[in-house]
Coordinates of C-alpha atoms in Angstrom, one line a residue:
Chain A
X1 CA -63.4 -138.3 104.0
X2 CA -62.4 -141.5 102.2
X3 CA -63.3 -139.7 98.9
X4 CA -60.8 -137.0 99.7
X5 CA -58.1 -139.5 100.7
X6 CA -58.8 -141.2 97.3
X7 CA -58.2 -137.9 95.5
X8 CA -54.9 -137.4 97.4
X9 CA -53.8 -140.9 96.6
X10 CA -54.7 -140.4 92.9
X11 CA -52.7 -137.2 92.7
X12 CA -49.7 -138.9 94.3
X13 CA -49.9 -141.7 91.8
X14 CA -50.1 -139.2 88.9
X15 CA -46.9 -137.5 90.2
X16 CA -45.1 -140.8 90.9
X17 CA -46.0 -142.3 87.5
X18 CA -44.8 -139.3 85.6
X19 CA -41.1 -140.1 86.3
X20 CA -39.7 -137.5 84.0
X21 CA -41.6 -134.6 85.5
X22 CA -40.8 -135.8 89.0
X23 CA -37.1 -136.0 88.2
X24 CA -37.2 -132.5 86.9
X25 CA -39.0 -131.2 89.9
X26 CA -36.6 -132.9 92.4
X27 CA -33.3 -132.3 90.6
X28 CA -33.9 -128.9 89.1
X29 CA -33.6 -127.1 92.4
X30 CA -30.5 -129.0 93.4
X31 CA -28.9 -128.4 90.0
X32 CA -29.9 -124.8 90.1
X33 CA -28.1 -124.2 93.4
X34 CA -25.0 -125.7 91.8
X35 CA -25.4 -123.6 88.6
X36 CA -26.0 -120.3 90.4
X37 CA -23.4 -121.1 93.0
X38 CA -20.5 -121.9 90.6
X39 CA -21.3 -120.8 87.1
X40 CA -23.3 -117.7 87.4
X41 CA -21.6 -116.3 90.4
X42 CA -21.1 -112.6 90.4
X43 CA -18.1 -112.4 92.7
X44 CA -14.8 -112.8 91.0
X45 CA -11.7 -114.8 91.8
X46 CA -8.4 -115.5 90.0
X47 CA -8.5 -112.3 88.0
X48 CA -5.8 -112.5 85.3
X49 CA -3.6 -109.5 86.2
X50 CA -0.6 -107.9 84.5
X51 CA 1.7 -105.7 86.5
X52 CA 3.8 -103.1 84.7
X53 CA 6.8 -102.4 86.8
X54 CA 9.4 -100.3 84.8
X55 CA 11.9 -100.1 87.7
X56 CA 11.6 -103.0 90.1
X57 CA 12.9 -102.6 93.6
X58 CA 12.0 -103.7 97.1
X59 CA 9.0 -101.5 97.4
X60 CA 7.4 -102.5 94.1
X61 CA 8.2 -106.2 94.6
X62 CA 6.4 -106.0 98.0
X63 CA 3.3 -104.6 96.3
X64 CA 3.5 -107.3 93.6
X65 CA 3.7 -110.0 96.3
X66 CA 0.6 -108.7 97.8
X67 CA -1.3 -109.2 94.6
X68 CA 0.3 -112.7 94.2
X69 CA -0.7 -113.6 97.8
X70 CA -4.4 -113.0 97.4
X71 CA -6.8 -115.6 95.8
X72 CA -8.6 -112.8 94.0
X73 CA -5.7 -112.3 91.6
X74 CA -3.4 -114.4 89.5
X75 CA -0.4 -112.4 88.2
X76 CA 0.1 -113.7 84.7
X77 CA 2.5 -111.1 83.4
X78 CA 5.1 -108.8 84.8
X79 CA 6.0 -106.3 82.2
X80 CA 8.7 -103.6 81.9
X81 CA 6.4 -101.3 79.9
X82 CA 2.8 -100.6 79.2
X83 CA 3.2 -101.0 75.4
X84 CA 1.8 -104.5 75.0
X85 CA -1.2 -104.0 77.4
X86 CA -3.7 -103.2 74.7
X87 CA -3.0 -106.4 72.8
X88 CA -3.2 -108.5 76.0
X89 CA -6.6 -106.9 76.9
X90 CA -7.9 -107.4 73.4
X91 CA -6.9 -111.1 73.4
X92 CA -8.3 -111.6 76.8
X93 CA -5.0 -112.8 78.2
X94 CA -5.4 -110.3 81.0
X95 CA -8.5 -108.8 82.7
X96 CA -6.8 -106.1 84.7
X97 CA -3.5 -104.3 84.8
X98 CA -1.6 -102.4 87.4
X99 CA 0.7 -99.8 85.9
X100 CA 3.3 -98.4 88.3
X101 CA 5.2 -95.1 87.6
X102 CA 8.8 -95.4 86.7
X103 CA 9.8 -93.5 89.9
X104 CA 7.2 -95.2 92.1
X105 CA 9.6 -96.5 94.7
X106 CA 11.6 -93.3 94.6
X107 CA 8.7 -90.9 95.2
X108 CA 7.3 -93.1 97.9
X109 CA 10.6 -93.1 99.7
X110 CA 10.7 -89.3 99.6
X111 CA 7.1 -89.1 100.9
X112 CA 5.7 -87.8 97.6
X113 CA 2.6 -89.0 96.0
X114 CA 3.3 -92.1 94.0
X115 CA 1.0 -92.9 91.1
X116 CA -0.6 -96.2 90.2
X117 CA -2.8 -96.7 87.3
X118 CA -5.5 -99.4 87.6
X119 CA -6.9 -100.6 84.3
X120 CA -9.8 -103.1 84.3
X121 CA -11.6 -104.8 81.4
X122 CA -15.1 -103.3 81.8
X123 CA -16.7 -105.0 78.9
X124 CA -18.8 -106.6 81.6
X125 CA -19.4 -103.6 83.8
X126 CA -20.2 -105.3 87.1
X127 CA -17.1 -107.5 87.0
X128 CA -15.1 -104.4 85.9
X129 CA -16.0 -102.4 88.9
X130 CA -15.6 -105.4 91.2
X131 CA -12.1 -106.0 89.9
X132 CA -11.2 -102.4 90.2
X133 CA -12.3 -102.3 93.8
X134 CA -10.4 -105.5 94.6
X135 CA -7.2 -104.0 93.2
X136 CA -7.7 -100.7 95.1
X137 CA -8.2 -102.7 98.3
X138 CA -4.8 -104.4 97.9
X139 CA -3.1 -101.1 97.1
X140 CA -4.8 -99.3 100.1
X141 CA -3.7 -102.1 102.3
X142 CA -0.1 -101.6 101.2
X143 CA -0.3 -97.9 101.6
X144 CA -1.7 -98.3 105.1
X145 CA 1.2 -100.6 106.1
X146 CA 3.8 -98.1 104.9
X147 CA 2.1 -95.4 106.7
X148 CA 2.1 -97.4 109.9
X149 CA 5.8 -98.1 109.5
X150 CA 6.6 -94.5 108.9
X151 CA 4.5 -93.5 112.0
X152 CA 2.5 -90.9 110.0
X153 CA -1.2 -90.9 110.6
X154 CA -3.1 -91.3 107.3
X155 CA -6.8 -91.8 107.0
X156 CA -7.7 -94.4 104.6
X157 CA -11.3 -94.6 103.5
X158 CA -12.7 -98.0 104.3
X159 CA -15.9 -99.6 103.0
X160 CA -17.4 -102.6 104.5
X161 CA -20.0 -104.8 102.9
X162 CA -22.4 -105.6 105.6
X163 CA -24.3 -108.9 105.9
X164 CA -22.2 -110.3 103.0
X165 CA -18.7 -109.3 103.9
X166 CA -17.0 -111.6 101.4
X167 CA -19.7 -110.6 98.8
X168 CA -20.4 -114.3 98.3
X169 CA -23.1 -114.3 95.6
X170 CA -24.4 -117.6 97.0
X171 CA -25.7 -115.6 99.9
X172 CA -27.6 -113.3 97.7
X173 CA -29.1 -115.8 95.2
X174 CA -30.2 -118.6 97.6
X175 CA -33.3 -116.8 99.0
X176 CA -34.2 -115.8 95.4
X177 CA -33.7 -119.3 94.2
X178 CA -36.1 -120.6 96.8
X179 CA -38.8 -118.2 95.5
X180 CA -38.0 -119.2 91.9
X181 CA -38.3 -123.0 92.6
X182 CA -41.5 -122.6 94.6
X183 CA -43.0 -120.5 91.8
X184 CA -42.2 -123.2 89.3
X185 CA -43.5 -126.1 91.4
X186 CA -46.5 -124.4 92.9
X187 CA -47.8 -122.1 90.1
X188 CA -46.6 -123.9 86.9
X189 CA -47.2 -127.5 88.0
X190 CA -50.6 -126.7 89.5
X191 CA -51.7 -124.8 86.5
X192 CA -50.6 -127.6 84.2
X193 CA -52.0 -130.4 86.2
X194 CA -55.4 -128.7 86.6
X195 CA -55.6 -127.9 82.9
X196 CA -54.7 -131.5 82.1
X197 CA -57.8 -132.7 83.9
X198 CA -59.9 -130.2 81.9
X199 CA -58.3 -131.2 78.7
X200 CA -58.8 -134.9 79.2
X201 CA -62.4 -134.5 80.5
X202 CA -61.7 -136.0 83.9
X203 CA -62.4 -132.6 85.6
X204 CA -66.1 -132.8 84.4
X205 CA -66.4 -136.3 86.0
X206 CA -65.1 -134.9 89.3
X207 CA -67.4 -131.9 89.0
X208 CA -70.5 -134.1 88.4
X209 CA -69.6 -136.2 91.4
X210 CA -70.7 -135.3 94.9
X211 CA -67.2 -133.9 95.7
X212 CA -67.3 -130.2 96.6
X213 CA -65.3 -127.8 94.4
X214 CA -63.1 -127.0 97.4
X215 CA -62.3 -130.7 97.9
X216 CA -61.4 -131.1 94.3
X217 CA -59.0 -128.1 94.4
X218 CA -57.4 -128.9 97.7
X219 CA -57.1 -132.6 96.6
X220 CA -55.2 -131.4 93.5
X221 CA -52.9 -128.8 95.1
X222 CA -52.0 -130.5 98.4
X223 CA -49.5 -132.8 96.7
X224 CA -47.7 -129.7 95.2
X225 CA -47.6 -128.0 98.6
X226 CA -45.8 -131.0 99.9
X227 CA -43.3 -131.1 97.0
X228 CA -42.7 -127.4 97.3
X229 CA -42.0 -127.7 101.0
X230 CA -39.5 -130.6 100.4
X231 CA -37.8 -128.4 97.8
X232 CA -37.3 -125.6 100.3
X233 CA -35.7 -128.0 102.7
X234 CA -33.4 -129.4 99.9
X235 CA -32.3 -126.0 98.7
X236 CA -31.7 -124.6 102.2
X237 CA -29.7 -127.8 103.2
X238 CA -27.7 -127.8 100.0
X239 CA -26.9 -124.1 100.2
X240 CA -25.7 -124.6 103.8
X241 CA -23.6 -127.7 103.1
X242 CA -22.1 -126.8 99.7
X243 CA -21.8 -123.0 99.9
X244 CA -22.0 -122.5 103.7
X245 CA -24.8 -119.9 103.2
X246 CA -25.7 -118.9 106.7
X247 CA -29.1 -119.3 108.3
X248 CA -28.9 -116.7 111.0
X249 CA -32.6 -116.5 111.8
X250 CA -35.2 -119.1 112.7
X251 CA -35.6 -122.1 110.5
X252 CA -39.2 -122.4 111.6
X253 CA -40.0 -118.8 110.5
X254 CA -38.3 -119.4 107.1
X255 CA -40.4 -122.6 106.6
X256 CA -43.6 -120.9 107.7
X257 CA -43.0 -118.0 105.3
X258 CA -42.2 -120.6 102.7
X259 CA -45.6 -122.3 103.1
X260 CA -47.2 -118.9 102.9
X261 CA -45.4 -118.2 99.6
X262 CA -46.3 -121.6 98.3
X263 CA -50.0 -120.8 99.0
X264 CA -49.7 -117.6 97.1
X265 CA -48.2 -119.4 94.1
X266 CA -50.7 -122.2 94.2
X267 CA -53.6 -119.8 94.1
X268 CA -51.9 -118.1 91.1
X269 CA -51.7 -121.5 89.4
X270 CA -55.4 -122.2 90.1
X271 CA -56.3 -118.8 88.8
X272 CA -54.3 -119.3 85.6
X273 CA -55.8 -122.8 85.0
X274 CA -59.3 -121.5 85.5
X275 CA -58.8 -119.0 82.6
X276 CA -57.2 -121.5 80.2
X277 CA -58.4 -124.7 78.6
X278 CA -55.2 -126.3 77.3
X279 CA -52.0 -127.3 79.0
X280 CA -49.9 -125.4 76.5
X281 CA -51.7 -122.1 77.1
X282 CA -51.5 -122.7 80.9
X283 CA -47.8 -123.3 80.6
X284 CA -47.2 -120.1 78.6
X285 CA -49.5 -118.2 81.1
X286 CA -47.6 -119.5 84.1
X287 CA -44.3 -118.7 82.5
X288 CA -45.2 -115.2 81.5
X289 CA -47.4 -114.5 84.5
X290 CA -45.3 -115.9 87.3
X291 CA -41.8 -117.1 86.3
X292 CA -40.6 -114.0 84.3
X293 CA -41.6 -111.5 87.0
X294 CA -40.0 -113.8 89.6
X295 CA -36.7 -113.8 87.7
X296 CA -36.7 -110.2 86.5
X297 CA -38.8 -108.0 88.8
X298 CA -38.2 -109.6 92.3
X299 CA -34.7 -108.5 93.0
X300 CA -33.6 -112.1 92.6
X301 CA -30.9 -111.1 90.1
X302 CA -31.4 -107.5 89.2
X303 CA -31.6 -105.0 92.1
X304 CA -35.0 -103.3 92.2
X305 CA -33.5 -100.1 93.4
X306 CA -31.8 -99.5 90.1
X307 CA -34.9 -99.9 88.0
X308 CA -36.9 -97.0 86.6
X309 CA -40.0 -96.1 88.7
X310 CA -42.6 -97.9 86.5
X311 CA -40.8 -101.2 86.9
X312 CA -40.3 -100.5 90.6
X313 CA -44.1 -100.0 90.9
X314 CA -44.9 -103.2 89.1
X315 CA -42.4 -105.1 91.2
X316 CA -44.6 -104.3 94.2
X317 CA -47.3 -106.7 93.0
X318 CA -44.8 -109.5 92.4
X319 CA -45.2 -111.8 95.4
X320 CA -41.6 -113.1 95.0
X321 CA -40.3 -109.6 95.7
X322 CA -41.7 -109.7 99.2
X323 CA -40.8 -113.3 99.8
X324 CA -37.2 -112.6 98.8
X325 CA -37.0 -109.7 101.2
X326 CA -38.3 -112.0 104.0
X327 CA -36.0 -114.9 103.1
X328 CA -32.9 -112.6 102.9
X329 CA -33.9 -111.1 106.2
X330 CA -34.3 -114.4 108.0
X331 CA -31.2 -116.1 106.4
X332 CA -28.7 -113.3 106.2
X333 CA -29.7 -110.7 108.8
X334 CA -31.1 -113.1 111.3
X335 CA -34.1 -110.9 111.9
X336 CA -37.6 -112.2 112.9
X337 CA -41.2 -111.1 112.5
X338 CA -40.5 -108.0 114.6
X339 CA -38.9 -106.6 111.4
X340 CA -40.5 -108.7 108.7
X341 CA -44.2 -108.3 109.6
X342 CA -45.0 -105.7 107.0
X343 CA -43.7 -107.9 104.2
X344 CA -45.4 -110.9 105.7
X345 CA -48.7 -109.0 106.0
X346 CA -48.4 -108.0 102.3
X347 CA -47.8 -111.6 101.3
X348 CA -50.7 -112.7 103.5
X349 CA -53.0 -110.1 101.9
X350 CA -52.0 -111.2 98.4
X351 CA -52.7 -114.8 99.3
X352 CA -56.1 -114.1 100.7
X353 CA -57.0 -112.0 97.5
X354 CA -55.7 -114.7 95.2
X355 CA -57.4 -117.6 97.0
X356 CA -60.7 -115.6 96.9
X357 CA -60.2 -114.9 93.2
X358 CA -59.2 -118.5 92.4
X359 CA -62.2 -119.9 94.2
X360 CA -64.5 -117.4 92.6
X361 CA -63.3 -118.1 89.0
X362 CA -63.5 -121.9 89.7
X363 CA -67.1 -121.4 90.8
X364 CA -68.0 -119.2 87.8
X365 CA -67.1 -122.1 85.6
X366 CA -69.7 -124.1 87.3
X367 CA -72.6 -121.6 87.3
Chain B
X1 CA -84.0 -138.3 99.7
X2 CA -87.1 -136.8 101.3
X3 CA -88.8 -135.8 98.1
X4 CA -90.1 -138.9 96.4
X5 CA -90.4 -138.7 92.6
X6 CA -93.9 -137.6 91.6
X7 CA -94.9 -140.4 89.1
X8 CA -92.5 -142.9 87.5
X9 CA -90.3 -140.2 85.9
X10 CA -86.6 -140.2 86.2
X11 CA -86.3 -136.8 84.6
X12 CA -88.9 -134.1 84.2
X13 CA -88.0 -130.9 82.3
X14 CA -90.5 -128.1 82.0
X15 CA -89.8 -125.1 79.8
X16 CA -86.2 -125.5 80.7
X17 CA -84.1 -122.6 79.3
X18 CA -80.5 -121.5 79.4
X19 CA -79.2 -118.2 77.8
X20 CA -75.6 -117.2 77.4
X21 CA -75.9 -113.4 76.9
X22 CA -78.2 -112.9 74.0
X23 CA -77.8 -116.5 72.7
X24 CA -80.4 -119.0 73.9
X25 CA -78.7 -122.4 73.9
X26 CA -81.7 -124.3 75.4
X27 CA -85.0 -122.7 74.5
X28 CA -88.0 -123.8 76.6
X29 CA -87.7 -127.6 76.3
X30 CA -90.2 -129.8 78.0
X31 CA -89.9 -133.6 78.2
X32 CA -90.1 -136.6 80.6
X33 CA -87.9 -139.6 80.8
X34 CA -89.4 -142.7 82.4
X35 CA -87.6 -144.9 85.0
X36 CA -85.6 -147.6 83.3
X37 CA -86.0 -146.0 79.9
X38 CA -83.2 -145.8 77.3
X39 CA -83.7 -142.2 76.1
X40 CA -81.8 -141.0 73.0
X41 CA -81.0 -137.3 73.0
X42 CA -80.2 -136.3 69.5
X43 CA -79.3 -133.1 67.7
X44 CA -76.7 -131.6 65.4
X45 CA -73.6 -130.1 66.9
X46 CA -74.5 -126.8 68.5
X47 CA -78.2 -127.7 68.9
X48 CA -77.9 -127.4 72.7
X49 CA -77.5 -131.0 73.7
X50 CA -74.4 -130.5 75.8
X51 CA -75.9 -127.4 77.6
X52 CA -79.1 -129.4 78.4
X53 CA -77.0 -132.3 79.8
X54 CA -74.9 -129.9 81.9
X55 CA -78.1 -128.4 83.4
X56 CA -79.5 -131.9 84.2
X57 CA -76.2 -133.1 85.7
X58 CA -76.0 -130.0 88.0
X59 CA -73.0 -128.5 86.2
X60 CA -74.9 -125.5 85.0
X61 CA -77.8 -123.5 86.4
X62 CA -80.8 -123.0 84.1
X63 CA -81.9 -119.4 83.3
X64 CA -85.6 -120.3 83.7
X65 CA -88.0 -123.2 83.7
X66 CA -87.8 -126.2 86.0
X67 CA -86.4 -129.7 86.0
X68 CA -86.3 -132.6 88.4
X69 CA -83.7 -135.3 88.1
X70 CA -84.2 -138.5 90.1
X71 CA -86.9 -136.5 92.0
X72 CA -84.6 -133.7 93.0
X73 CA -84.9 -130.1 91.9
X74 CA -81.9 -128.8 89.7
X75 CA -82.0 -125.4 91.4
X76 CA -81.9 -126.4 95.0
X77 CA -80.9 -130.1 95.3
X78 CA -78.0 -130.4 92.9
X79 CA -76.0 -132.1 95.7
X80 CA -78.6 -134.9 95.9
X81 CA -78.7 -135.2 92.1
X82 CA -75.0 -135.6 92.0
X83 CA -75.2 -138.7 94.3
X84 CA -78.0 -140.3 92.2
X85 CA -76.5 -139.9 88.7
X86 CA -73.6 -141.4 86.8
X87 CA -71.9 -139.5 84.0
X88 CA -69.6 -140.4 81.1
X89 CA -68.4 -137.5 79.0
X90 CA -67.7 -137.4 75.3
X91 CA -64.1 -136.8 76.2
X92 CA -62.4 -139.7 77.8
X93 CA -63.3 -139.9 81.5
X94 CA -60.8 -142.2 83.1
X95 CA -57.2 -141.4 84.3
X96 CA -54.9 -143.0 81.7
X97 CA -51.9 -143.1 83.9
X98 CA -53.7 -145.1 86.5
X99 CA -54.5 -148.8 86.3
X100 CA -58.0 -150.2 85.8
X101 CA -58.2 -151.2 89.5
X102 CA -56.9 -147.8 90.7
X103 CA -59.5 -145.9 88.6
X104 CA -62.3 -148.1 90.0
X105 CA -61.1 -147.6 93.5
X106 CA -60.9 -143.8 93.0
X107 CA -64.5 -143.6 91.8
X108 CA -65.6 -145.9 94.6
X109 CA -64.0 -143.5 97.1
X110 CA -65.5 -140.4 95.5
X111 CA -69.0 -142.0 95.8
X112 CA -68.4 -143.1 99.4
X113 CA -68.7 -146.8 98.7
X114 CA -67.3 -149.1 101.4
X115 CA -64.1 -151.0 100.6
X116 CA -66.0 -154.4 100.6
X117 CA -68.6 -153.1 98.1
X118 CA -66.0 -151.7 95.8
X119 CA -64.0 -155.0 95.9
X120 CA -67.1 -157.1 95.2
X121 CA -68.3 -154.9 92.3
X122 CA -64.8 -154.6 90.9
X123 CA -64.5 -158.4 90.7
X124 CA -67.9 -158.6 89.0
X125 CA -67.2 -155.8 86.6
X126 CA -63.8 -157.2 85.6
X127 CA -65.0 -160.6 84.9
X128 CA -67.9 -159.2 82.9
X129 CA -65.6 -157.1 80.8
X130 CA -62.7 -159.6 80.7
X131 CA -60.2 -157.0 82.0
X132 CA -57.3 -157.2 84.4
X133 CA -57.2 -154.8 87.3
X134 CA -53.4 -154.2 86.9
X135 CA -53.6 -153.0 83.3
X136 CA -52.8 -149.3 82.8
X137 CA -55.8 -147.6 81.1
X138 CA -53.6 -146.1 78.4
X139 CA -52.7 -149.6 77.2
X140 CA -56.3 -150.4 76.5
X141 CA -57.9 -150.0 73.0
X142 CA -60.5 -147.1 72.8
X143 CA -63.5 -149.4 72.6
X144 CA -62.5 -151.2 75.8
X145 CA -61.8 -147.9 77.6
X146 CA -65.3 -146.7 76.7
X147 CA -66.9 -149.9 78.1
X148 CA -64.8 -149.6 81.2
X149 CA -65.7 -145.9 81.6
X150 CA -69.4 -146.8 81.3
X151 CA -69.1 -149.6 83.9
X152 CA -67.2 -147.2 86.2
X153 CA -70.0 -144.6 85.7
X154 CA -72.4 -147.3 87.0
X155 CA -70.2 -148.4 89.9
X156 CA -72.3 -146.5 92.6
X157 CA -75.5 -147.9 91.0
X158 CA -76.9 -144.5 90.0
X159 CA -80.6 -144.3 89.2
X160 CA -79.8 -142.3 86.0
X161 CA -76.7 -142.5 83.9
X162 CA -75.9 -139.7 81.4
X163 CA -73.8 -140.7 78.4
X164 CA -72.5 -137.9 76.2
X165 CA -71.5 -139.5 72.8
X166 CA -70.1 -142.5 74.5
X167 CA -69.4 -144.4 71.2
X168 CA -67.8 -141.7 69.0
X169 CA -64.8 -143.1 67.3
X170 CA -65.6 -146.7 68.3
X171 CA -65.8 -149.6 65.7
X172 CA -69.2 -151.1 64.9
X173 CA -68.6 -154.4 66.7
X174 CA -67.5 -152.7 69.9
X175 CA -70.5 -150.2 69.6
X176 CA -72.8 -153.2 69.5
X177 CA -71.2 -154.6 72.6
X178 CA -71.5 -151.2 74.3
X179 CA -75.2 -151.2 73.6
X180 CA -75.5 -154.6 75.2
X181 CA -74.1 -153.1 78.3
X182 CA -76.6 -150.2 78.0
X183 CA -79.5 -152.7 77.8
X184 CA -78.2 -154.7 80.7
X185 CA -78.1 -151.5 82.8
X186 CA -81.7 -150.6 81.7
X187 CA -82.9 -154.1 82.5
X188 CA -81.6 -153.6 86.1
X189 CA -83.8 -150.4 86.3
X190 CA -81.2 -147.8 85.5
X191 CA -82.4 -144.9 83.3
X192 CA -80.1 -144.3 80.4
X193 CA -79.9 -140.8 78.9
X194 CA -77.6 -141.0 75.9
X195 CA -76.5 -138.6 73.1
X196 CA -75.2 -140.0 69.8
X197 CA -74.5 -139.1 66.2
X198 CA -75.0 -142.6 65.0
X199 CA -78.6 -143.0 63.7
X200 CA -78.5 -146.8 64.0
X201 CA -78.0 -146.3 67.7
X202 CA -81.0 -144.0 67.8
X203 CA -83.1 -146.8 66.6
X204 CA -82.0 -148.9 69.7
X205 CA -83.5 -146.4 72.1
X206 CA -87.0 -146.7 73.7
X207 CA -87.7 -143.1 72.8
X208 CA -85.7 -140.3 71.3
X209 CA -85.8 -136.5 71.1
X210 CA -84.2 -134.5 68.3
X211 CA -83.0 -131.0 69.3
X212 CA -83.0 -128.3 66.7
X213 CA -81.6 -124.9 67.5
X214 CA -82.3 -125.2 71.3
X215 CA -85.8 -126.6 70.9
X216 CA -87.1 -130.1 70.7
X217 CA -88.0 -130.8 67.1
X218 CA -89.4 -134.3 67.5
X219 CA -90.1 -136.6 70.5
X220 CA -91.3 -140.1 70.6
X221 CA -90.5 -143.8 70.0
X222 CA -88.4 -144.3 66.8
X223 CA -91.2 -146.3 65.1
X224 CA -93.8 -143.7 66.0
X225 CA -91.7 -140.8 64.7
X226 CA -91.0 -142.5 61.4
X227 CA -94.7 -143.0 60.7
X228 CA -95.6 -139.5 62.1
X229 CA -93.1 -137.8 59.8
X230 CA -93.5 -140.3 57.1
X231 CA -89.8 -141.1 56.7
X232 CA -87.9 -144.4 56.2
X233 CA -85.3 -144.0 58.9
X234 CA -84.4 -141.8 61.8
X235 CA -81.4 -140.7 59.7
X236 CA -83.8 -139.2 57.1
X237 CA -85.9 -137.5 59.8
X238 CA -82.8 -136.1 61.5
X239 CA -81.6 -134.5 58.2
X240 CA -85.0 -133.1 57.4
X241 CA -85.3 -131.5 60.8
X242 CA -81.8 -130.2 61.0
X243 CA -81.3 -128.9 57.4
X244 CA -83.7 -125.8 57.3
X245 CA -82.1 -124.4 60.4
X246 CA -78.6 -125.1 59.2
X247 CA -79.5 -123.2 56.0
X248 CA -81.0 -120.3 58.0
X249 CA -78.0 -120.1 60.3
X250 CA -75.5 -120.4 57.6

């Protein structure tokens, strides 16, 4: 028992002494929440908008005011004609334009169909469609009000985004970010730290000692489990305080699933380290084997539904995919195990398999 | 510790063999090492020394043959063997980012020594080596680290200590000091099983064996071997034994 405590103490000293790595491990998640939250957000505000209004009158000014009033738009130009729009789009001065017909107010007053052209810069397609739908929403709102005033009943199609009504991208990325951070800490750091012992020869000394292989492994990885757990707490707290990301379900469930996912990643890290003998190879292995799938194939950034079927199939064996479904379920939908048991079971199965494989490959090295 | 060693032998190997696929790394070797003996285990790179050490230290199971280390069977009692031996690898075997004192304390813990025992032995070891417990190991010159690693391998007072090329890369003066430590340990009754590529060190051993292509090519006291093979030095003997095989292999 004192041997095991000694191992834990040793690992803690390694981590505390390696200040640079420690700083990266602690600050990286915090920094990433900020980065993803502000810089890489996929929702759009302050769209630079030009309105082409050839014959201004009360009706068109009211519509223009509606665009001015919302945070989503910043009306940078009001033009009498559409002639200069191409140049403005090309220079990036505007991202979107609303072109009203010359007889817009007139036709509207007579109950005829008034035409509005919405032009969006779709060089970045996601932003393009988002900007388009924002503008349509403003116009529909206006149309609805006129209809209400005129007493006529008009059915306006309405789409609501459930669970993320404001489409805040923070809500979407925080669960994925938790998976990402845990993968780095658990898989990458474990793989590197175990391979370092092999590289320096200290692993042999531990293996020759009366310590059991299991004790050696647990003594190595327990520290990373603790760090991973602390990172989850940090990311959840920061997401809540800075971006007001909701936590609608049980915190305990989220943390429990977090520990399960840490175990999955730890065993992946052990497996990688048992197949490699240098820190560099272990790092490349961990990056290619765990981090890339976690970023690309987990639904963290790119929706799995829109992938071709071979990638969708591969995504099924990426543990992060299942954890992200669970984390989104707990945080955004507020559901519990009654809905999330299939994913939890899959993750549990993966962990059992990986732990078995990791222990086995560690033993093979001995025999 | 039920099985008492059969005679005064620290290590007994009988027809010990280890194959990796079709390659036989250790090929039916038989030898004994007496208690308190300094036994030099020589051989060219790839001759099978490391594999033999890994079998004797319980890191690797033999394919056939038998071996007893400190009276314990390598097949069934490797847990007992691990308690009775010390080991220093050819790679560096201490944690460089820990201090001298922390390394000693760690190994004391691994071998289940009580805190008092560790403290007492640490004081003795540090005064013998002239080291400060608070020094980070990475700040020590290589020769000092090797002396420290050797002393740490002896911390739990093992009956046998395995040294795998302990002095490679160390200057001649420090090597000599290192061998003084080896003799001190042997004088206390510790069996020393050492591999080396320095033939002057081979002459310091009570007995040596020279491995050639997985077999033992020569075994005996350095003086005996020199007269038996009619050579002026162990160096000459080593080259004579190793060369034909190297020619055949290459």
